Amino acid sequence: MRITQGQFSFLPDLTDEQIAKQVQYAIEKGWAVNIEFTDDPHPRNSYWEMWGLPMFDIKDAAAVVSELQACRKVYSGRYYIRISAFDATHGWESLRMSFIVDRPAEEPGFDLERQEVDGRNIRYTTRPYATNKPSGQRYS
Amino acid sequence: MSDKSETVKGEDRYKAGVMSYKKMGYWEPDYQPKETDLIALFRVTPQDGVDPIEASAAVAGESSTATWTVVWTDRLTASEKYRAKCYRVDPVPNAPGSYFAYIAYDLDLFEGGSISNLTASIIGNVFGFKPLKALRLEDMRLPVAYVKTFDGPPAGIIVERERLDKFGRPLLGATVKPKLGLSGRNYGRVVYEALKGGLDFTKDDENINSQPFMHWRERFLYCMEAVNKAQAETGEIKGSYLNITAGTMEEMYKRAEYAKELGSCIVMIDLVIGYVAIQSISKWARDNNMLLHLHRAGHSTYTRQKSHGVSFRVISKWMRLAGVDHIHAGTVVGKLEGDPLTTAGYYDILREDFVPQNLEHGVFFDQPWASLGKVMPVASGGIHAGQMHQLIHYLGEDVVLQFGGGTIGHPYGIQAGATANRVALEAMIFARNEGRDYLAEGPQILKDAAKTCTPLRQALDTWGEVTFDYTSTDTPDFVPTPTAS
C-alpha cells in the first residue's frame, strides 16, 4: 500500500526539480522549511525526527534540496522523509505545507486490531507492520 | 440623509402618552459610537408614507428599551445610556424605498457569552413591527469587549489541521447519499469507500438522525468501523461527521458521549437545534477534544431574500462566537445560492483575525476577532472535480470541499470518485504553488493529471461541463465604479 499522508501523495513521486519549486513557494511566503524522517508511519506519530533545525533564513530552494540529498544518503529507501513549511505569523504559528518526498520501496501498511468489548463496541488499534521491529531495522 | 436630533429633553420627555420614536431619543444623528458599542446595520423598508428616519428610530427603540408609549419608569434608569441610538440613515443604492439604518447599542444591554440574549434584542420583536414592510439585519460590528465573552470554536482551523495532520490543501469530504433509507451497514460501506479512496471526511446529512431504517447507534458503530479501517488502509487520519441532532439536549449529549466512546474525532449538529443548544454542545466539544461541524439547515428561510431576514454574514459572526469548527458557507459554483463577492465576505468573517470593511463584499464594518479561533467554511452542494481550479480560486485553502454526488455518483464507484477528487485537488494545489496561472489553465491541469489517473478522466468525462449558472438573489449593494482619470 501507499501511505497517503501529506499534500501530494496522490501524485506521482516528485522529482527534485518539482520539490525545489514547492520549497521556493514556501520560501517566498516567508515560511521556515524543515526536513523530517521516520520509520514509524503511524498516522498519530506527530514527531518525526528532525534533520537539523528548520531552515529559517534561506533564500534559495537549492539549499533545501542539497540538505534533502544529504538526508537521503543516510535514510533513503529505509525511512519516510517529508518536507514541511512553518509559518510563524501571529494567528497561525503552525505548518502551512507538509509533503512526503521519499518513502521506503516496500510499504507493508498497517494492521487493524479489533478488540470486541461490551455492547458491540470495538476498540481499534492501528499498528504499522514495520514497527514490529526496532527502529532502524524496519524497512530494508 | 441628514436630519437634526428631535429628542425631547427634560420633564416633557416623560409626559404620559404616545410620542414618536425620534422624539423619544432613538434618533441621534450626532452620536459617535463608542469603541465598546455593538453596531447593527439594518435594511429598513418602511410602509408607504412612513418617514424613513422615524422607521429607523423605531427599529432602534423596539430592539432596545422602547415600548409604544412613554413610561415614567424610564426615569428610574440611566435611560439615555440604555436607549439604542440610530445615528445614520442612508438610502440603499438603486433600491428606492429602502434605507440602511446604523444603530448603536451600549455594551451593558447584553449578557456576555449568550447569542440568545443578543438575538432576543436585535431580532426579537422588531421584525414584525407594523410600520415596516420589511427589515433585514445586514451586518453587525461586535466590539472586542463583547467578543472576549465567548470561547469561540472548540478547536479552530489551525488546531483542527494539527489534529488531523493535514496542511496546505483544502480538506475533502462527501455527504453520504442517498441521505435517507440506507441501513447502518450499507451506510458504513459508503463511508469506507469514500475515505479509502482519498477523502478526509464523510458526513451525515442534516436530516439523518435516528429513523426506522437506521437507528443512530447502528450508524455510529458502522461509521467508526469504516473510519478505522480506512485509516489503516491509507495511513491517514480520517473522520465522519456523526450527526448528534436529536429532540432534546439530553439525547444529544447521550449521542455525543457515544461518539466519543467509539473514538470519533468529530460530531455534527444542525443550525435548527437553536443557539442555546449550539453553545452547549460547543462547550461539550471543547471539554472532550471533539471537532464540531455545523450544517446550516434552515438558514435560507431567513438569509436568502435581500429585503427581509438576517444576512448569512451575521449568522457567520454569531456562529463564530457560539463556537463551531465547521460551517457550511457556500460554494459559489455549486447548486445553492452564493454570489462570489458576498460569499467571499462570509469566508473572511469566518477565517480572518481582522476583517476590514469591504462594501463590495457586503461587509459594512471593520470586525476585530481578537484571536478568537477561526471557523473552517464548508463548501457543499453540486460541486465536482472539474471545478477544482474555480473552487480554489474562490474559496482558498482553508475550506472543506464536499463532493457528495461528485464522489458517490462516479460511474466506476465511490473509491474512484474519491480518488478523482483528491488527485484533482492535489494537482491544482501543486500547480498553484509552482506559480502557474491555475485559474486560466485549470482545465488543462486537470486533463494532464487525468493522464495518470483514470478515475479523474472518467469524472471529467461525466461532469466536466456541468455548471449551475443562475442569478443570485443576495448580492452586494455597492459595486465598484471606475474613477475618472
XYZ file of C-alpha atoms in Angstrom:
625
model
C 0.000 0.000 0.000
C 0.982 3.617 -0.402
C 0.684 5.837 2.663
C -1.199 8.958 1.614
C -0.176 11.397 4.336
C 0.876 14.853 3.183
C -0.189 17.219 0.424
C 0.903 15.342 -2.672
C 0.805 11.593 -2.004
C -1.796 11.021 -4.712
C 0.503 12.444 -7.370
C 3.403 10.544 -8.932
C 6.579 10.776 -6.783
C 8.079 14.253 -7.041
C 11.320 14.959 -8.869
C 13.968 17.157 -7.230
C 13.049 19.932 -9.619
C 9.406 19.721 -8.557
C 10.404 19.629 -4.889
C 12.522 22.744 -5.395
C 9.547 24.623 -6.872
C 7.324 23.743 -3.915
C 10.062 24.765 -1.479
C 10.553 28.035 -3.343
C 6.832 28.751 -2.887
C 7.287 28.335 0.878
C 10.410 30.484 0.974
C 8.693 33.288 -0.882
C 5.889 33.208 1.646
C 8.468 33.655 4.407
C 7.975 30.194 5.904
C 10.714 28.113 7.522
C 11.423 24.812 5.784
C 12.008 21.612 7.707
C 13.158 18.124 6.728
C 11.989 15.213 8.887
C 12.256 11.440 8.672
C 10.775 8.422 10.392
C 10.378 4.684 10.163
C 7.146 4.807 12.204
C 4.440 6.000 9.799
C 1.570 5.691 12.297
C -0.906 8.459 11.452
C -0.707 9.810 15.002
C 3.075 9.880 15.075
C 3.414 13.661 15.207
C 7.111 13.874 15.911
C 9.240 12.632 13.071
C 12.992 13.040 13.633
C 14.337 16.403 12.528
C 17.159 16.591 10.022
C 18.811 19.542 11.729
C 16.873 22.657 12.653
C 14.188 24.235 10.478
C 15.810 26.480 7.867
C 14.538 29.935 8.798
C 16.585 32.326 6.720
C 17.216 30.661 3.389
C 16.559 32.476 0.112
C 17.010 29.657 -2.354
C 15.356 26.250 -2.526
C 18.661 24.759 -3.685
C 19.854 24.854 -0.066
C 16.920 22.659 0.983
C 17.378 20.275 -1.911
C 21.045 19.773 -1.006
C 20.090 19.082 2.624
C 17.459 16.643 1.360
C 20.104 14.853 -0.696
C 22.323 14.576 2.381
C 19.392 13.190 4.371
C 18.593 10.720 1.619
C 22.169 9.449 1.601
C 21.603 8.226 5.136
C 17.933 7.266 5.108
C 16.610 6.830 1.567
C 14.790 3.567 0.951
C 14.565 2.739 4.667
C 12.683 5.763 6.011
C 9.919 8.184 5.103
C 11.212 11.689 4.518
C 8.930 14.713 4.444
C 9.345 18.433 3.916
C 7.231 20.851 5.869
C 6.910 24.634 5.894
C 6.230 26.560 9.093
C 4.534 29.960 9.259
C 5.366 31.930 12.424
C 2.787 34.663 11.696
C 0.577 35.563 14.651
C -2.689 33.698 14.459
C -1.191 30.795 12.521
C 2.103 29.695 14.135
C 1.867 26.237 12.637
C 2.571 24.319 9.457
C 1.436 25.595 6.079
C 2.742 22.718 3.996
C 3.755 19.117 4.528
C 4.552 16.546 1.859
C 6.394 13.253 1.584
C 9.499 13.336 -0.624
C 10.911 9.863 -0.053
C 9.413 6.596 1.082
C 10.534 3.007 1.532
C 10.393 0.856 -1.593
C 8.072 -1.586 0.151
C 5.240 -0.224 2.307
C 3.617 -3.114 4.167
C 0.943 -0.906 5.708
C -0.994 -1.297 8.911
C -2.655 -3.967 10.930
C -6.049 -3.005 12.320
C -6.628 -4.793 15.612
C -10.164 -5.071 16.872
C -10.870 -5.746 20.478
C -14.524 -6.673 20.919
C -15.886 -5.166 24.115
C -19.404 -4.949 25.528
C -22.416 -3.574 23.705
C -20.982 -4.427 20.254
C -18.345 -1.769 20.764
C -14.924 -2.312 19.277
C -11.655 -0.790 20.454
C -9.464 -0.222 17.426
C -5.676 -0.187 17.367
C -3.767 0.714 14.215
C -0.298 -0.770 14.152
C 2.264 -0.378 11.336
C 3.548 -3.840 10.434
C 7.005 -2.307 10.214
C 7.096 -1.315 13.887
C 7.195 -4.945 14.955
C 10.935 -4.473 14.547
C 13.108 -1.937 16.372
C 13.661 1.445 14.781
C 16.408 1.317 12.183
C 15.673 -2.277 11.158
C 12.128 -1.802 9.852
C 12.479 -1.296 6.129
C 15.401 -2.749 4.250
C -29.547 61.557 4.673
C -29.144 64.260 7.289
C -31.646 65.316 9.852
C -31.385 67.047 13.208
C -31.978 65.394 16.517
C -35.547 65.936 17.660
C -35.099 64.364 21.066
C -37.355 65.965 23.670
C -35.462 66.791 26.856
C -36.426 67.294 30.474
C -39.827 66.604 32.005
C -41.664 66.975 28.686
C -39.961 63.771 27.550
C -41.854 61.787 30.189
C -45.403 63.170 29.790
C -47.806 60.248 29.535
C -48.942 59.374 26.032
C -47.575 58.375 22.666
C -44.517 60.151 21.261
C -42.613 59.483 18.057
C -39.517 57.328 18.431
C -37.249 60.035 17.146
C -38.565 62.416 19.772
C -38.044 59.781 22.458
C -34.280 59.776 21.778
C -33.803 56.858 19.401
C -32.550 59.081 16.578
C -29.298 60.847 17.475
C -27.527 61.900 14.273
C -24.673 63.472 16.227
C -23.977 60.350 18.247
C -20.424 58.998 17.886
C -20.454 55.233 18.511
C -18.158 54.187 21.325
C -15.421 51.590 20.853
C -17.438 49.268 23.107
C -20.812 49.736 21.388
C -22.355 46.984 19.323
C -23.488 48.368 15.989
C -26.210 46.852 13.850
C -26.895 47.745 10.264
C -30.487 47.180 9.199
C -32.041 47.391 5.764
C -35.295 49.151 6.578
C -38.244 49.231 4.170
C -40.917 51.478 5.734
C -44.582 51.207 4.848
C -45.676 53.772 2.281
C -45.822 57.216 3.817
C -43.718 56.333 6.865
C -40.750 58.631 7.387
C -37.581 56.527 6.995
C -35.925 58.203 9.955
C -38.886 57.584 12.216
C -38.992 53.970 10.986
C -35.279 53.556 11.740
C -35.662 55.192 15.145
C -38.494 52.756 15.820
C -36.183 49.850 14.996
C -33.657 51.235 17.493
C -36.388 51.719 20.073
C -38.107 48.358 19.670
C -34.784 46.478 19.735
C -33.747 48.211 22.968
C -35.761 49.998 25.642
C -38.868 51.391 23.976
C -42.458 50.384 24.038
C -45.322 52.011 22.129
C -45.963 54.699 24.726
C -43.977 56.793 27.159
C -43.440 55.120 30.525
C -42.409 57.054 33.645
C -40.354 54.102 34.901
C -37.649 55.094 32.370
C -36.795 57.727 34.958
C -35.686 55.043 37.400
C -32.878 54.147 34.986
C -29.927 55.733 33.205
C -32.265 55.616 30.237
C -30.166 57.656 27.816
C -27.400 55.076 28.095
C -29.724 52.131 27.534
C -31.523 53.574 24.510
C -30.176 52.202 21.254
C -29.354 55.141 19.046
C -29.919 55.247 15.340
C -27.197 57.662 14.181
C -27.197 57.338 10.425
C -29.763 56.541 7.726
C -28.721 56.206 4.082
C -30.836 55.331 1.068
C -29.922 51.904 -0.326
C -28.224 52.376 -3.724
C -30.562 51.533 -6.613
C -33.385 50.464 -4.303
C -35.983 53.199 -3.870
C -37.928 52.900 -0.619
C -35.212 51.038 1.317
C -32.736 52.541 3.745
C -29.644 51.434 5.634
C -30.037 52.332 9.305
C -26.990 52.282 11.572
C -27.900 51.655 15.198
C -25.534 51.660 18.186
C -26.207 49.634 21.330
C -24.446 50.091 24.649
C -22.458 47.044 25.791
C -24.455 46.915 29.045
C -27.577 45.958 27.127
C -26.216 42.458 26.628
C -25.303 39.460 28.704
C -21.850 38.231 27.780
C -21.438 34.824 26.182
C -25.079 34.462 25.121
C -26.164 34.501 21.488
C -29.748 34.008 22.669
C -29.629 37.210 24.650
C -28.090 39.111 21.761
C -30.643 37.857 19.267
C -33.609 38.340 21.591
C -32.757 42.048 21.493
C -31.574 42.587 17.966
C -34.017 40.336 16.101
C -36.551 39.863 18.897
C -39.785 41.792 18.374
C -38.736 44.279 15.827
C -39.032 42.184 12.655
C -42.804 42.081 12.978
C -43.213 45.794 13.603
C -46.251 47.041 11.648
C -44.883 50.358 10.260
C -42.236 48.373 8.380
C -42.860 46.440 5.189
C -39.655 44.533 5.643
C -36.495 44.538 7.699
C -33.156 42.831 7.270
C -30.197 42.668 9.599
C -27.291 43.121 7.188
C -24.252 43.259 9.427
C -23.082 43.848 12.986
C -19.918 45.314 14.453
C -19.108 43.319 17.580
C -16.702 45.134 19.900
C -13.654 43.290 21.257
C -15.039 43.621 24.778
C -18.072 41.603 23.685
C -16.158 39.111 21.508
C -13.981 38.262 24.503
C -17.002 36.979 26.450
C -17.206 33.978 24.070
C -14.958 30.921 23.809
C -15.417 30.545 20.062
C -14.662 27.359 18.114
C -13.679 24.342 20.227
C -10.611 23.735 18.023
C -10.450 26.261 15.181
C -8.774 25.853 11.807
C -5.182 25.531 12.987
C -5.773 23.078 15.813
C -8.023 21.043 13.536
C -5.254 20.816 10.941
C -2.731 19.830 13.599
C -5.032 17.128 14.972
C -5.675 15.744 11.504
C -2.079 16.209 10.308
C -3.327 17.821 7.096
C -1.749 21.022 5.827
C -1.524 23.104 2.709
C -4.640 21.999 0.912
C -8.402 22.131 1.358
C -9.881 19.148 3.157
C -12.119 16.840 1.193
C -15.448 15.456 2.269
C -18.593 13.834 0.977
C -22.110 13.626 2.251
C -23.414 10.081 2.244
C -26.159 9.587 -0.339
C -28.962 8.688 -0.552
C -29.469 10.800 2.510
C -32.350 8.688 3.723
C -33.058 4.976 3.668
C -29.686 3.255 3.962
C -29.229 0.739 6.771
C -26.284 1.214 9.122
C -24.293 -1.499 7.420
C -24.823 -0.095 3.914
C -24.206 3.423 5.122
C -20.818 2.402 6.536
C -19.925 0.909 3.158
C -20.242 4.322 1.519
C -18.128 5.871 4.283
C -15.391 3.270 3.917
C -15.198 3.509 0.130
C -15.071 7.305 0.145
C -12.428 7.531 2.864
C -10.263 4.784 1.445
C -10.464 6.388 -1.988
C -8.881 9.580 -0.678
C -11.374 11.774 1.158
C -10.598 13.097 4.625
C -14.168 13.179 5.885
C -17.590 11.835 5.211
C -20.703 13.465 6.529
C -24.171 12.606 7.726
C -26.807 14.687 6.076
C -28.778 17.234 8.069
C -31.884 15.113 8.393
C -30.249 11.794 9.214
C -30.830 11.325 12.927
C -32.485 8.123 14.133
C -35.165 6.857 11.818
C -36.882 3.500 11.329
C -34.455 2.445 8.596
C -31.363 3.247 10.693
C -31.046 3.735 14.429
C -28.332 6.234 15.334
C -26.234 3.659 17.213
C -26.085 1.445 14.138
C -24.850 4.368 12.077
C -22.211 5.343 14.637
C -20.883 1.795 15.006
C -20.614 1.102 11.286
C -19.203 4.547 10.520
C -16.437 4.059 13.065
C -15.608 0.643 11.644
C -15.323 2.333 8.248
C -13.216 5.222 9.594
C -10.775 2.953 11.406
C -10.468 0.555 8.506
C -9.859 3.393 6.035
C -7.236 4.863 8.379
C -5.401 1.560 8.437
C -5.652 1.213 4.660
C -4.197 4.651 3.960
C -2.110 5.586 6.995
C -4.030 8.874 7.149
C -6.346 10.272 9.784
C -9.977 10.087 8.695
C -13.258 11.198 10.172
C -17.000 11.035 9.697
C -19.284 13.780 10.997
C -21.702 11.899 13.209
C -24.898 13.939 13.374
C -25.987 14.068 17.015
C -29.005 16.306 16.377
C -31.950 14.974 18.388
C -35.190 16.030 20.037
C -33.705 17.098 23.345
C -30.386 18.311 24.672
C -30.188 15.273 26.943
C -30.456 12.972 23.944
C -27.814 14.986 22.084
C -25.367 14.676 24.960
C -26.050 10.934 25.024
C -25.211 10.605 21.341
C -22.165 12.846 21.701
C -20.841 10.711 24.551
C -21.337 7.582 22.493
C -19.473 9.113 19.537
C -16.627 9.905 21.916
C -16.648 6.402 23.376
C -16.283 4.993 19.859
C -13.285 7.224 19.172
C -14.789 9.654 16.658
C -12.812 12.884 16.181
C -15.842 14.916 15.102
C -19.551 15.303 15.749
C -22.138 17.280 13.849
C -25.178 19.409 14.626
C -27.794 21.270 12.599
C -28.437 25.003 12.849
C -32.101 24.279 13.595
C -31.228 22.988 17.083
C -31.005 26.639 18.137
C -28.449 28.967 19.583
C -28.533 27.649 23.158
C -28.079 24.057 22.071
C -25.225 25.065 19.760
C -23.420 26.869 22.571
C -23.982 23.979 24.979
C -22.649 21.352 22.621
C -19.731 23.637 21.770
C -18.703 23.607 25.435
C -19.062 19.839 25.443
C -16.902 19.550 22.302
C -14.251 21.771 23.890
C -14.216 19.626 27.029
C -13.938 16.430 25.012
C -11.406 17.315 22.285
C -14.071 16.896 19.649
C -14.370 18.866 16.426
C -17.822 20.364 15.893
C -19.398 20.522 12.452
C -22.442 22.740 11.877
C -24.803 22.158 8.977
C -26.727 25.374 8.285
C -30.041 23.598 7.846
C -32.879 26.107 7.643
C -30.835 29.260 7.136
C -32.195 30.075 3.679
C -35.634 30.679 5.175
C -34.287 33.957 6.553
C -30.968 34.644 4.802
C -31.760 34.411 1.137
C -34.095 37.283 0.330
C -32.469 40.664 0.437
C -35.471 42.559 1.711
C -36.262 40.689 4.915
C -34.466 38.480 7.417
C -30.894 38.151 8.598
C -27.881 38.076 6.315
C -25.732 34.966 6.448
C -22.753 37.199 7.247
C -24.428 37.941 10.571
C -25.169 34.255 11.141
C -21.481 33.578 10.406
C -20.453 36.054 13.089
C -22.860 34.586 15.627
C -21.680 31.057 14.897
C -18.020 32.015 15.245
C -18.871 33.435 18.664
C -21.101 30.488 19.608
C -18.224 28.200 18.753
C -18.335 25.786 15.833
C -15.327 24.408 13.941
C -17.050 23.939 10.568
C -19.948 25.773 8.966
C -21.436 25.441 5.501
C -20.865 28.821 3.864
C -21.464 28.402 0.147
C -19.639 27.147 -2.923
C -20.093 29.996 -5.419
C -20.025 27.472 -8.292
C -22.363 24.777 -6.952
C -26.116 24.272 -6.925
C -27.012 26.527 -3.974
C -27.309 30.306 -3.672
C -23.988 32.146 -3.468
C -22.802 35.287 -5.183
C -18.954 35.235 -5.388
C -18.335 38.568 -3.655
C -20.936 38.053 -0.947
C -19.570 34.569 -0.282
C -16.031 35.973 -0.051
C -17.363 38.230 2.708
C -18.665 35.225 4.691
C -15.389 33.356 4.276
C -13.402 36.360 5.524
C -15.658 36.691 8.556
C -15.121 33.044 9.435
C -11.381 32.806 8.781
C -9.634 36.150 9.339
C -8.492 37.657 12.626
C -9.347 41.153 11.441
C -11.937 41.715 8.739
C -11.814 45.220 7.255
C -14.892 46.989 5.946
C -15.475 45.922 2.350
C -18.730 47.163 0.890
C -18.207 45.280 -2.362
C -18.291 42.079 -0.298
C -21.242 43.309 1.757
C -19.040 43.791 4.844
C -20.108 47.098 6.400
C -17.809 47.274 9.426
C -14.256 46.571 10.476
C -14.513 43.472 12.643
C -11.697 42.597 15.039
C -11.849 38.999 16.281
C -9.206 39.406 18.993
C -7.612 35.991 18.353
C -10.892 34.092 18.615
C -10.494 30.739 16.838
C -11.138 30.565 13.101
C -14.019 28.586 11.627
C -13.417 26.266 8.652
C -16.014 27.029 5.968
C -17.520 24.053 4.192
C -18.420 24.181 0.510
C -21.097 21.655 -0.280
C -23.783 21.193 -2.891
C -23.381 20.446 -6.579
C -19.606 20.648 -6.909
C -17.316 18.264 -8.789
C -13.656 17.671 -9.626
C -13.885 19.573 -12.930
C -14.410 22.809 -10.983
C -11.311 22.407 -8.806
C -9.465 25.459 -10.140
C -12.516 27.660 -9.602
C -13.129 26.287 -6.118
C -9.565 27.014 -5.020
C -9.668 30.425 -6.656
C -12.889 31.490 -4.950
C -12.625 29.654 -1.651
C -8.894 29.379 -0.922
C -7.087 26.702 1.003
C -8.778 26.636 4.411
C -12.069 25.089 3.442
C -13.673 21.661 3.353
C -14.709 20.852 -0.212
C -17.601 18.491 -0.018
C -18.357 16.361 -3.041
C -21.384 14.172 -2.299
C -22.852 13.326 -5.685
C -19.438 14.183 -7.164
C -17.947 11.248 -5.255
C -20.742 8.725 -4.913
C -22.110 9.267 -8.417
C -18.817 8.384 -10.130
C -19.528 5.833 -12.892
C -16.825 3.472 -11.591
C -17.706 3.621 -7.931
C -17.218 5.590 -4.773
C -13.493 4.912 -4.337
C -12.879 6.033 -7.889
C -14.919 9.171 -7.242
C -12.949 9.963 -4.102
C -9.617 9.376 -5.845
C -10.633 11.634 -8.732
C -11.393 14.448 -6.312
C -8.193 14.005 -4.337
C -5.980 13.867 -7.424
C -7.699 16.919 -8.914
C -7.153 18.790 -5.651
C -3.510 17.838 -5.196
C -2.699 18.563 -8.839
C -4.294 22.006 -8.630
C -2.544 23.000 -5.376
C 0.703 21.673 -6.785
C 0.310 23.776 -9.947
C -0.672 26.855 -7.955
C 2.423 26.548 -5.767
C 4.582 26.183 -8.865
C 3.359 29.603 -9.904
C 1.101 28.566 -12.748
C -1.975 30.599 -13.670
C -4.121 27.766 -12.370
C -7.456 29.510 -12.875
C -6.881 30.028 -16.595
C -5.023 26.755 -17.072
C -7.288 24.752 -14.746
C -8.941 22.545 -17.361
C -5.534 21.675 -18.863
C -4.021 20.960 -15.418
C -6.877 18.549 -14.742
C -6.509 16.891 -18.146
C -2.798 16.385 -17.540
C -3.420 14.931 -14.090
C -6.014 12.607 -15.599
C -3.336 11.073 -17.840
C -2.027 9.142 -14.829
C -5.381 8.867 -13.058
C -8.170 7.045 -14.892
C -10.833 7.858 -12.232
C -10.199 11.579 -12.762
C -10.536 11.192 -16.528
C -13.849 9.378 -16.023
C -15.059 12.098 -13.650
C -14.175 14.823 -16.148
C -15.912 12.903 -18.927
C -19.039 12.598 -16.772
C -19.325 16.068 -15.210
C -16.783 18.220 -16.999
C -19.353 20.629 -18.378
C -21.868 20.743 -15.533
C -22.440 24.229 -14.131
C -25.205 25.895 -12.143
C -25.426 29.347 -13.623
C -28.340 31.225 -12.056
C -28.623 34.790 -10.885
C -28.052 35.241 -7.165
C -30.748 36.847 -5.044
C -28.379 38.002 -2.292
C -25.785 40.304 -3.848
C -23.804 43.319 -2.589
C -25.474 46.722 -2.895
C -22.236 48.509 -3.651
C -20.386 47.956 -6.895
C -17.036 49.487 -7.772
C -17.309 52.409 -10.168
C -14.395 53.406 -12.382
C -12.773 56.612 -11.155
C -12.484 59.422 -13.672
C -8.891 59.919 -14.635
